[in-house]
């Protein structure tokens, strides 16, 4: 007899509640040797292995909300050991567009990828990179937890049959940050004149910054630190968490950070649908429910992690700048979603201006979830 989603989730939630020990769950409390032994037993006894790839290091969880061990714990515990999660962290499988290719082609089963680097394969996600409409953490949370986002974006991606979004990460808004070679605080759009600004693989971000007087170049994430050190780029736009988490010690090349929160520096956890389709229905539901619990854990720690990153940059001698309302109005007037330059982009990405306006309205509709 088929198991209903409601009945099954109720039973797995009860199991979850009885086994979870806050953020210091079993895998956290064990020594490294004990954890390795426990991990090996879990791996050998599991029916399925989920290989999860991430560009970030597991041990930096207090500064990077990657949730590696939390996701692993939820999946393994809620599946009662039937699914083993093999974490391939630190960019071992690649980062950026390379990681996107790895998960879409099935080289790995799931991955943590930025929305911008997924936007070439899943263009609808690039709508998030239209500036100044879903950039605050609360607005972004409201949006992604809305029914319309789930129906028009998440479900449409799922119907393509390649990957499924398990959950969104909220990691703060994008900044405009300069390298030590440049050492210039960006306050107004004019401050970008003549500077080389790196963008990820997002057509919308490229269009946004091309509306300024900066020289815009697309550059792979794993090349950014070396180009920053050599002085080939002046400005980059990740959020403060992304700047701290960047590969090849990118954080050591940052001099100033301007918190404009232009667009959400969003990540997603995506799973390859071919891998997911091999699971029996109860285990499919468990993977999705485990992902949901991981999402709730992630948003509960967001403020703490953002503060940790800001403090780390301050202690390293970086200048952190937060624009006042007058400066923000200047940026929003010149580049915001209301501009005519974005009309065709909205149509291309979500079908119509009307559909975009429904998404915009969703950013102002309170979510049932709470940010930590």
Short mmCIF file of C-alpha atoms in Angstrom, two decimals:
data_model
loop_
_atom_site.label_atom_id
_atom_site.label_comp_id
_atom_site.label_asym_id
_atom_site.label_seq_id
_atom_site.Cartn_x
_atom_site.Cartn_y
_atom_site.Cartn_z
CA UNK A 1 0.00 0.00 0.00
CA UNK A 2 1.50 3.40 -0.96
CA UNK A 3 2.73 5.54 1.91
CA UNK A 4 1.19 9.03 1.95
CA UNK A 5 3.58 11.96 2.27
CA UNK A 6 1.76 13.28 5.36
CA UNK A 7 1.79 9.93 7.17
CA UNK A 8 5.36 9.21 6.27
CA UNK A 9 6.67 12.64 7.23
CA UNK A 10 4.85 12.39 10.57
CA UNK A 11 6.63 9.13 11.36
CA UNK A 12 10.04 10.31 10.20
CA UNK A 13 9.64 13.57 12.11
CA UNK A 14 8.99 11.56 15.27
CA UNK A 15 12.10 9.52 14.59
CA UNK A 16 14.04 12.71 13.95
CA UNK A 17 12.87 14.32 17.20
CA UNK A 18 13.89 11.29 19.21
CA UNK A 19 17.39 11.06 17.77
CA UNK A 20 18.55 14.64 17.17
CA UNK A 21 20.78 16.14 19.85
CA UNK A 22 20.77 19.84 18.87
CA UNK A 23 23.71 21.00 16.75
CA UNK A 24 26.12 18.84 18.70
CA UNK A 25 24.67 15.59 17.41
CA UNK A 26 26.47 12.26 17.51
CA UNK A 27 28.89 13.02 14.69
CA UNK A 28 29.95 16.26 16.38
CA UNK A 29 30.50 14.73 19.82
CA UNK A 30 32.79 11.92 18.69
CA UNK A 31 36.55 12.22 18.41
CA UNK A 32 38.01 12.18 14.92
CA UNK A 33 39.04 8.53 15.27
CA UNK A 34 35.65 7.50 16.64
CA UNK A 35 33.88 9.45 13.92
CA UNK A 36 35.94 7.76 11.20
CA UNK A 37 35.09 4.34 12.59
CA UNK A 38 31.40 5.24 12.95
CA UNK A 39 31.40 6.62 9.41
CA UNK A 40 32.90 3.45 7.99
CA UNK A 41 30.28 1.28 9.70
CA UNK A 42 27.50 3.52 8.35
CA UNK A 43 28.95 3.36 4.85
CA UNK A 44 29.26 -0.43 4.81
CA UNK A 45 25.75 -1.02 6.13
CA UNK A 46 23.97 1.53 3.90
CA UNK A 47 21.87 0.54 0.90
CA UNK A 48 22.61 3.77 -0.97
CA UNK A 49 25.40 6.34 -1.05
CA UNK A 50 24.75 10.04 -1.66
CA UNK A 51 27.95 11.74 -2.82
CA UNK A 52 27.61 15.40 -1.85
CA UNK A 53 30.13 17.87 -3.28
CA UNK A 54 30.86 21.35 -1.99
CA UNK A 55 33.50 24.00 -2.67
CA UNK A 56 33.75 24.74 1.05
CA UNK A 57 35.70 23.17 3.91
CA UNK A 58 33.67 21.26 6.48
CA UNK A 59 35.77 22.49 9.43
CA UNK A 60 34.85 26.15 8.76
CA UNK A 61 31.19 25.72 9.70
CA UNK A 62 31.30 28.69 12.11
CA UNK A 63 32.03 31.02 9.19
CA UNK A 64 30.42 29.23 6.24
CA UNK A 65 26.82 27.95 6.50
CA UNK A 66 27.44 24.97 4.23
CA UNK A 67 25.69 22.59 6.67
CA UNK A 68 27.73 19.59 5.52
CA UNK A 69 27.59 17.62 8.75
CA UNK A 70 24.05 18.71 9.56
CA UNK A 71 22.75 17.52 6.19
CA UNK A 72 24.72 14.28 6.53
CA UNK A 73 23.35 13.69 10.02
CA UNK A 74 19.75 14.31 9.03
CA UNK A 75 19.87 12.07 5.96
CA UNK A 76 21.67 9.21 7.69
CA UNK A 77 19.65 9.36 10.91
CA UNK A 78 16.24 9.83 9.35
CA UNK A 79 16.90 7.03 6.85
CA UNK A 80 17.99 4.80 9.75
CA UNK A 81 21.33 4.26 8.06
CA UNK A 82 19.93 3.20 4.70
CA UNK A 83 21.56 6.22 2.99
CA UNK A 84 25.21 7.09 3.59
CA UNK A 85 26.32 10.64 2.77
CA UNK A 86 29.84 10.93 1.37
CA UNK A 87 30.95 14.56 1.71
CA UNK A 88 33.42 15.70 -0.94
CA UNK A 89 34.31 19.13 0.43
CA UNK A 90 36.95 21.77 -0.22
CA UNK A 91 36.39 21.88 -3.96
CA UNK A 92 37.72 18.37 -4.54
CA UNK A 93 35.14 17.88 -7.29
CA UNK A 94 35.43 21.47 -8.50
CA UNK A 95 33.65 24.74 -7.88
CA UNK A 96 31.40 27.12 -9.76
CA UNK A 97 30.40 26.01 -13.25
CA UNK A 98 32.61 22.91 -12.99
CA UNK A 99 30.61 21.74 -9.98
CA UNK A 100 27.40 22.53 -11.83
CA UNK A 101 28.53 20.26 -14.67
CA UNK A 102 29.49 17.51 -12.23
CA UNK A 103 26.04 17.29 -10.65
CA UNK A 104 24.03 17.74 -13.85
CA UNK A 105 26.05 14.99 -15.57
CA UNK A 106 25.87 12.65 -12.58
CA UNK A 107 29.55 12.64 -11.60
CA UNK A 108 28.28 13.50 -8.11
CA UNK A 109 24.81 12.97 -6.70
CA UNK A 110 24.24 16.32 -5.02
CA UNK A 111 26.09 19.60 -4.62
CA UNK A 112 26.14 23.01 -3.02
CA UNK A 113 26.25 25.55 -5.86
CA UNK A 114 25.67 29.29 -6.09
CA UNK A 115 22.58 30.45 -7.96
CA UNK A 116 24.76 32.52 -10.28
CA UNK A 117 26.81 29.52 -11.35
CA UNK A 118 23.64 27.48 -11.88
CA UNK A 119 22.00 30.20 -13.95
CA UNK A 120 23.50 29.02 -17.24
CA UNK A 121 21.89 25.59 -16.82
CA UNK A 122 18.78 26.90 -15.03
CA UNK A 123 18.21 30.44 -16.39
CA UNK A 124 15.05 31.08 -14.36
CA UNK A 125 17.20 31.37 -11.22
CA UNK A 126 18.95 34.38 -12.73
CA UNK A 127 15.84 36.43 -11.94
CA UNK A 128 17.26 36.69 -8.41
CA UNK A 129 20.14 38.73 -9.83
CA UNK A 130 17.96 41.60 -10.96
CA UNK A 131 19.07 44.17 -8.37
CA UNK A 132 17.25 45.56 -5.36
CA UNK A 133 14.06 43.51 -5.14
CA UNK A 134 14.82 40.32 -3.17
CA UNK A 135 18.16 41.21 -1.67
CA UNK A 136 17.53 41.45 2.05
CA UNK A 137 17.61 38.20 3.99
CA UNK A 138 13.98 38.59 5.04
CA UNK A 139 12.75 39.42 1.53
CA UNK A 140 14.62 36.44 0.12
CA UNK A 141 13.25 34.12 2.80
CA UNK A 142 9.72 35.39 2.10
CA UNK A 143 10.21 34.76 -1.61
CA UNK A 144 11.66 31.25 -1.55
CA UNK A 145 9.10 30.01 0.98
CA UNK A 146 6.18 31.35 -1.06
CA UNK A 147 3.90 28.98 -2.97
CA UNK A 148 4.41 30.93 -6.18
CA UNK A 149 8.20 30.51 -6.07
CA UNK A 150 7.80 26.81 -5.43
CA UNK A 151 5.35 26.42 -8.30
CA UNK A 152 6.93 28.70 -10.90
CA UNK A 153 10.61 28.14 -10.18
CA UNK A 154 11.39 25.08 -8.05
CA UNK A 155 8.79 22.81 -9.65
CA UNK A 156 9.61 23.97 -13.18
CA UNK A 157 13.27 23.13 -12.61
CA UNK A 158 12.20 19.71 -11.35
CA UNK A 159 10.12 19.02 -14.47
CA UNK A 160 13.22 19.43 -16.63
CA UNK A 161 14.35 16.08 -15.23
CA UNK A 162 18.00 16.92 -14.53
CA UNK A 163 18.28 18.24 -10.98
CA UNK A 164 15.96 19.04 -8.11
CA UNK A 165 16.48 21.85 -5.63
CA UNK A 166 16.48 20.30 -2.17
CA UNK A 167 16.77 23.60 -0.32
CA UNK A 168 17.96 27.17 -0.60
CA UNK A 169 20.77 28.64 1.48
CA UNK A 170 20.39 32.21 2.69
CA UNK A 171 23.85 33.76 2.90
CA UNK A 172 23.30 37.51 2.80
CA UNK A 173 23.32 40.10 0.05
CA UNK A 174 26.09 40.84 -2.41
CA UNK A 175 28.66 43.51 -1.61
CA UNK A 176 31.00 45.66 -3.68
CA UNK A 177 34.43 44.87 -2.28
CA UNK A 178 37.87 45.95 -3.39
CA UNK A 179 41.20 44.18 -3.34
CA UNK A 180 44.28 45.27 -1.41
CA UNK A 181 45.82 46.47 -4.67
CA UNK A 182 42.85 48.82 -5.09
CA UNK A 183 41.99 49.77 -1.48
CA UNK A 184 39.10 52.05 -2.35
CA UNK A 185 35.75 52.12 -0.56
CA UNK A 186 32.91 51.93 -3.08
CA UNK A 187 30.17 54.35 -2.03
CA UNK A 188 28.55 55.67 -5.21
CA UNK A 189 28.15 54.27 -8.73
CA UNK A 190 30.76 56.77 -9.91
CA UNK A 191 33.34 55.08 -7.69
CA UNK A 192 33.33 52.12 -10.10
CA UNK A 193 34.50 54.19 -13.04
CA UNK A 194 37.56 52.63 -14.67
CA UNK A 195 37.78 49.70 -12.24
CA UNK A 196 37.82 46.04 -13.31
CA UNK A 197 34.84 44.27 -11.73
CA UNK A 198 34.65 40.48 -11.68
CA UNK A 199 31.28 38.78 -12.20
CA UNK A 200 30.31 35.09 -11.99
CA UNK A 201 28.51 33.14 -14.73
CA UNK A 202 25.33 35.20 -14.55
CA UNK A 203 24.02 37.09 -17.57
CA UNK A 204 21.85 39.28 -15.35
CA UNK A 205 24.71 40.28 -13.03
CA UNK A 206 26.81 41.06 -16.08
CA UNK A 207 24.04 43.31 -17.41
CA UNK A 208 23.64 44.98 -14.00
CA UNK A 209 27.29 45.93 -13.71
CA UNK A 210 27.52 46.86 -17.39
CA UNK A 211 25.07 49.65 -16.53
CA UNK A 212 27.90 51.17 -14.46
CA UNK A 213 31.21 52.57 -15.74
CA UNK A 214 33.21 49.57 -14.54
CA UNK A 215 35.09 47.23 -16.86
CA UNK A 216 33.17 43.99 -16.33
CA UNK A 217 34.86 40.60 -16.77
CA UNK A 218 33.52 37.10 -16.15
CA UNK A 219 35.95 34.98 -14.17
CA UNK A 220 35.67 31.49 -12.68
CA UNK A 221 35.44 31.39 -8.90
CA UNK A 222 38.62 29.37 -8.45
CA UNK A 223 40.63 32.00 -10.38
CA UNK A 224 39.45 35.04 -8.43
CA UNK A 225 42.01 34.97 -5.60
CA UNK A 226 45.03 34.77 -7.90
CA UNK A 227 43.67 37.57 -10.10
CA UNK A 228 43.02 39.68 -7.00
CA UNK A 229 46.56 39.15 -5.73
CA UNK A 230 48.06 40.03 -9.09
CA UNK A 231 46.01 43.21 -9.43
CA UNK A 232 44.11 42.08 -12.52
CA UNK A 233 40.75 42.71 -10.84
CA UNK A 234 39.80 45.61 -8.59
CA UNK A 235 36.26 44.87 -7.44
CA UNK A 236 34.21 41.75 -6.71
CA UNK A 237 30.69 41.31 -5.45
CA UNK A 238 30.18 38.22 -3.24
CA UNK A 239 28.46 38.61 0.10
CA UNK A 240 30.64 38.75 3.18
CA UNK A 241 30.24 35.00 3.72
CA UNK A 242 31.25 34.31 0.14
CA UNK A 243 34.28 36.57 0.48
CA UNK A 244 35.38 34.73 3.59
CA UNK A 245 34.68 31.32 2.06
CA UNK A 246 36.34 31.99 -1.28
CA UNK A 247 38.94 29.49 -2.52
CA UNK A 248 42.70 29.95 -2.33
CA UNK A 249 42.51 32.25 0.73
CA UNK A 250 40.60 34.95 -1.16
CA UNK A 251 39.82 36.67 2.16
CA UNK A 252 43.47 37.69 2.51
CA UNK A 253 43.22 39.83 -0.65
CA UNK A 254 40.21 41.89 0.47
CA UNK A 255 40.71 45.48 1.64
CA UNK A 256 37.24 47.08 1.71
CA UNK A 257 33.69 45.72 1.85
CA UNK A 258 30.64 47.86 1.02
CA UNK A 259 27.38 46.25 2.14
CA UNK A 260 24.97 47.25 -0.63
CA UNK A 261 22.90 44.04 -0.52
CA UNK A 262 22.13 44.48 -4.20
CA UNK A 263 21.06 40.89 -4.83
CA UNK A 264 21.01 37.75 -2.68
CA UNK A 265 24.33 35.91 -2.84
CA UNK A 266 22.26 32.75 -2.85
CA UNK A 267 23.28 29.09 -2.89
CA UNK A 268 21.24 25.96 -3.40
CA UNK A 269 21.59 22.29 -2.53
CA UNK A 270 20.67 20.39 -5.69
CA UNK A 271 20.36 16.64 -6.22
CA UNK A 272 20.71 14.74 -9.47
CA UNK A 273 17.28 13.37 -10.36
CA UNK A 274 18.65 10.14 -11.77
CA UNK A 275 20.17 9.37 -8.37
CA UNK A 276 16.99 10.36 -6.56
CA UNK A 277 14.79 8.27 -8.85
CA UNK A 278 16.55 5.04 -7.84
CA UNK A 279 15.35 5.39 -4.25
CA UNK A 280 12.17 3.77 -2.93
CA UNK A 281 9.46 6.34 -2.25
CA UNK A 282 9.97 6.37 1.55
CA UNK A 283 13.67 7.20 1.13
CA UNK A 284 12.93 9.90 -1.45
CA UNK A 285 10.63 11.56 1.06
CA UNK A 286 13.27 11.23 3.75
CA UNK A 287 15.90 12.98 1.62
CA UNK A 288 13.51 15.87 1.02
CA UNK A 289 12.48 16.06 4.67
CA UNK A 290 16.11 15.90 5.80
CA UNK A 291 16.86 18.76 3.43
CA UNK A 292 14.01 20.78 4.93
CA UNK A 293 15.36 20.29 8.45
CA UNK A 294 18.81 21.34 7.24
CA UNK A 295 17.29 24.50 5.76
CA UNK A 296 15.69 25.35 9.11
CA UNK A 297 18.99 24.78 10.90
CA UNK A 298 20.78 26.98 8.37
CA UNK A 299 18.52 30.01 8.69
CA UNK A 300 18.65 29.76 12.49
CA UNK A 301 22.43 30.38 12.41
CA UNK A 302 22.62 32.98 9.65
CA UNK A 303 23.03 36.11 11.79
CA UNK A 304 25.70 34.45 13.92
CA UNK A 305 27.72 33.39 10.88
CA UNK A 306 27.40 36.77 9.14
CA UNK A 307 28.62 38.46 12.33
CA UNK A 308 31.55 36.04 12.57
CA UNK A 309 32.63 36.89 9.02
CA UNK A 310 32.28 40.64 9.48
CA UNK A 311 34.28 40.48 12.70
CA UNK A 312 37.00 38.38 11.06
CA UNK A 313 37.40 40.94 8.28
CA UNK A 314 37.48 43.81 10.76
CA UNK A 315 40.16 42.06 12.79
CA UNK A 316 42.14 41.55 9.59
CA UNK A 317 42.14 45.32 9.01
CA UNK A 318 39.44 45.54 6.35
CA UNK A 319 37.22 48.60 6.07
CA UNK A 320 33.52 47.73 6.27
CA UNK A 321 31.07 50.30 4.92
CA UNK A 322 27.27 50.35 5.17
CA UNK A 323 25.56 52.98 2.98
CA UNK A 324 22.89 55.25 4.43
CA UNK A 325 19.38 55.55 2.98
CA UNK A 326 20.36 58.41 0.68
CA UNK A 327 23.18 56.44 -0.92
CA UNK A 328 21.01 53.34 -1.23
CA UNK A 329 18.33 55.36 -2.98
CA UNK A 330 20.93 56.49 -5.51
CA UNK A 331 21.85 52.90 -6.36
CA UNK A 332 18.24 51.74 -6.44
CA UNK A 333 17.17 54.60 -8.71
CA UNK A 334 19.94 53.88 -11.23
CA UNK A 335 19.81 50.07 -11.26
CA UNK A 336 16.66 48.81 -9.49
CA UNK A 337 14.11 46.34 -10.87
CA UNK A 338 11.74 49.16 -11.87
CA UNK A 339 14.11 50.28 -14.66
CA UNK A 340 13.02 49.74 -18.27
CA UNK A 341 16.28 47.87 -18.92
CA UNK A 342 14.90 44.93 -16.94
CA UNK A 343 11.55 44.60 -18.73
CA UNK A 344 12.72 42.16 -21.41
CA UNK A 345 14.85 40.27 -18.89
CA UNK A 346 11.80 39.65 -16.71
CA UNK A 347 9.87 38.32 -19.70
CA UNK A 348 12.72 36.04 -20.77
CA UNK A 349 13.26 34.56 -17.32
CA UNK A 350 9.77 34.18 -15.83
CA UNK A 351 7.49 34.63 -18.83
CA UNK A 352 6.00 38.06 -18.19
CA UNK A 353 6.28 41.25 -16.19
CA UNK A 354 3.09 40.20 -14.40
CA UNK A 355 4.73 36.97 -13.22
CA UNK A 356 7.71 38.93 -11.94
CA UNK A 357 5.41 41.30 -10.07
CA UNK A 358 3.82 38.34 -8.29
CA UNK A 359 7.30 37.27 -7.19
CA UNK A 360 7.99 40.83 -6.09
CA UNK A 361 4.80 40.83 -4.03
CA UNK A 362 5.90 37.56 -2.42
CA UNK A 363 9.01 39.26 -1.00
CA UNK A 364 6.69 41.39 1.14
CA UNK A 365 4.49 38.51 2.32
CA UNK A 366 5.78 37.25 5.70
CA UNK A 367 7.24 33.76 5.66
CA UNK A 368 6.16 31.09 8.12
CA UNK A 369 9.87 30.60 8.89
CA UNK A 370 12.06 32.79 11.08
CA UNK A 371 15.62 33.97 10.58
CA UNK A 372 18.04 33.37 13.42
#
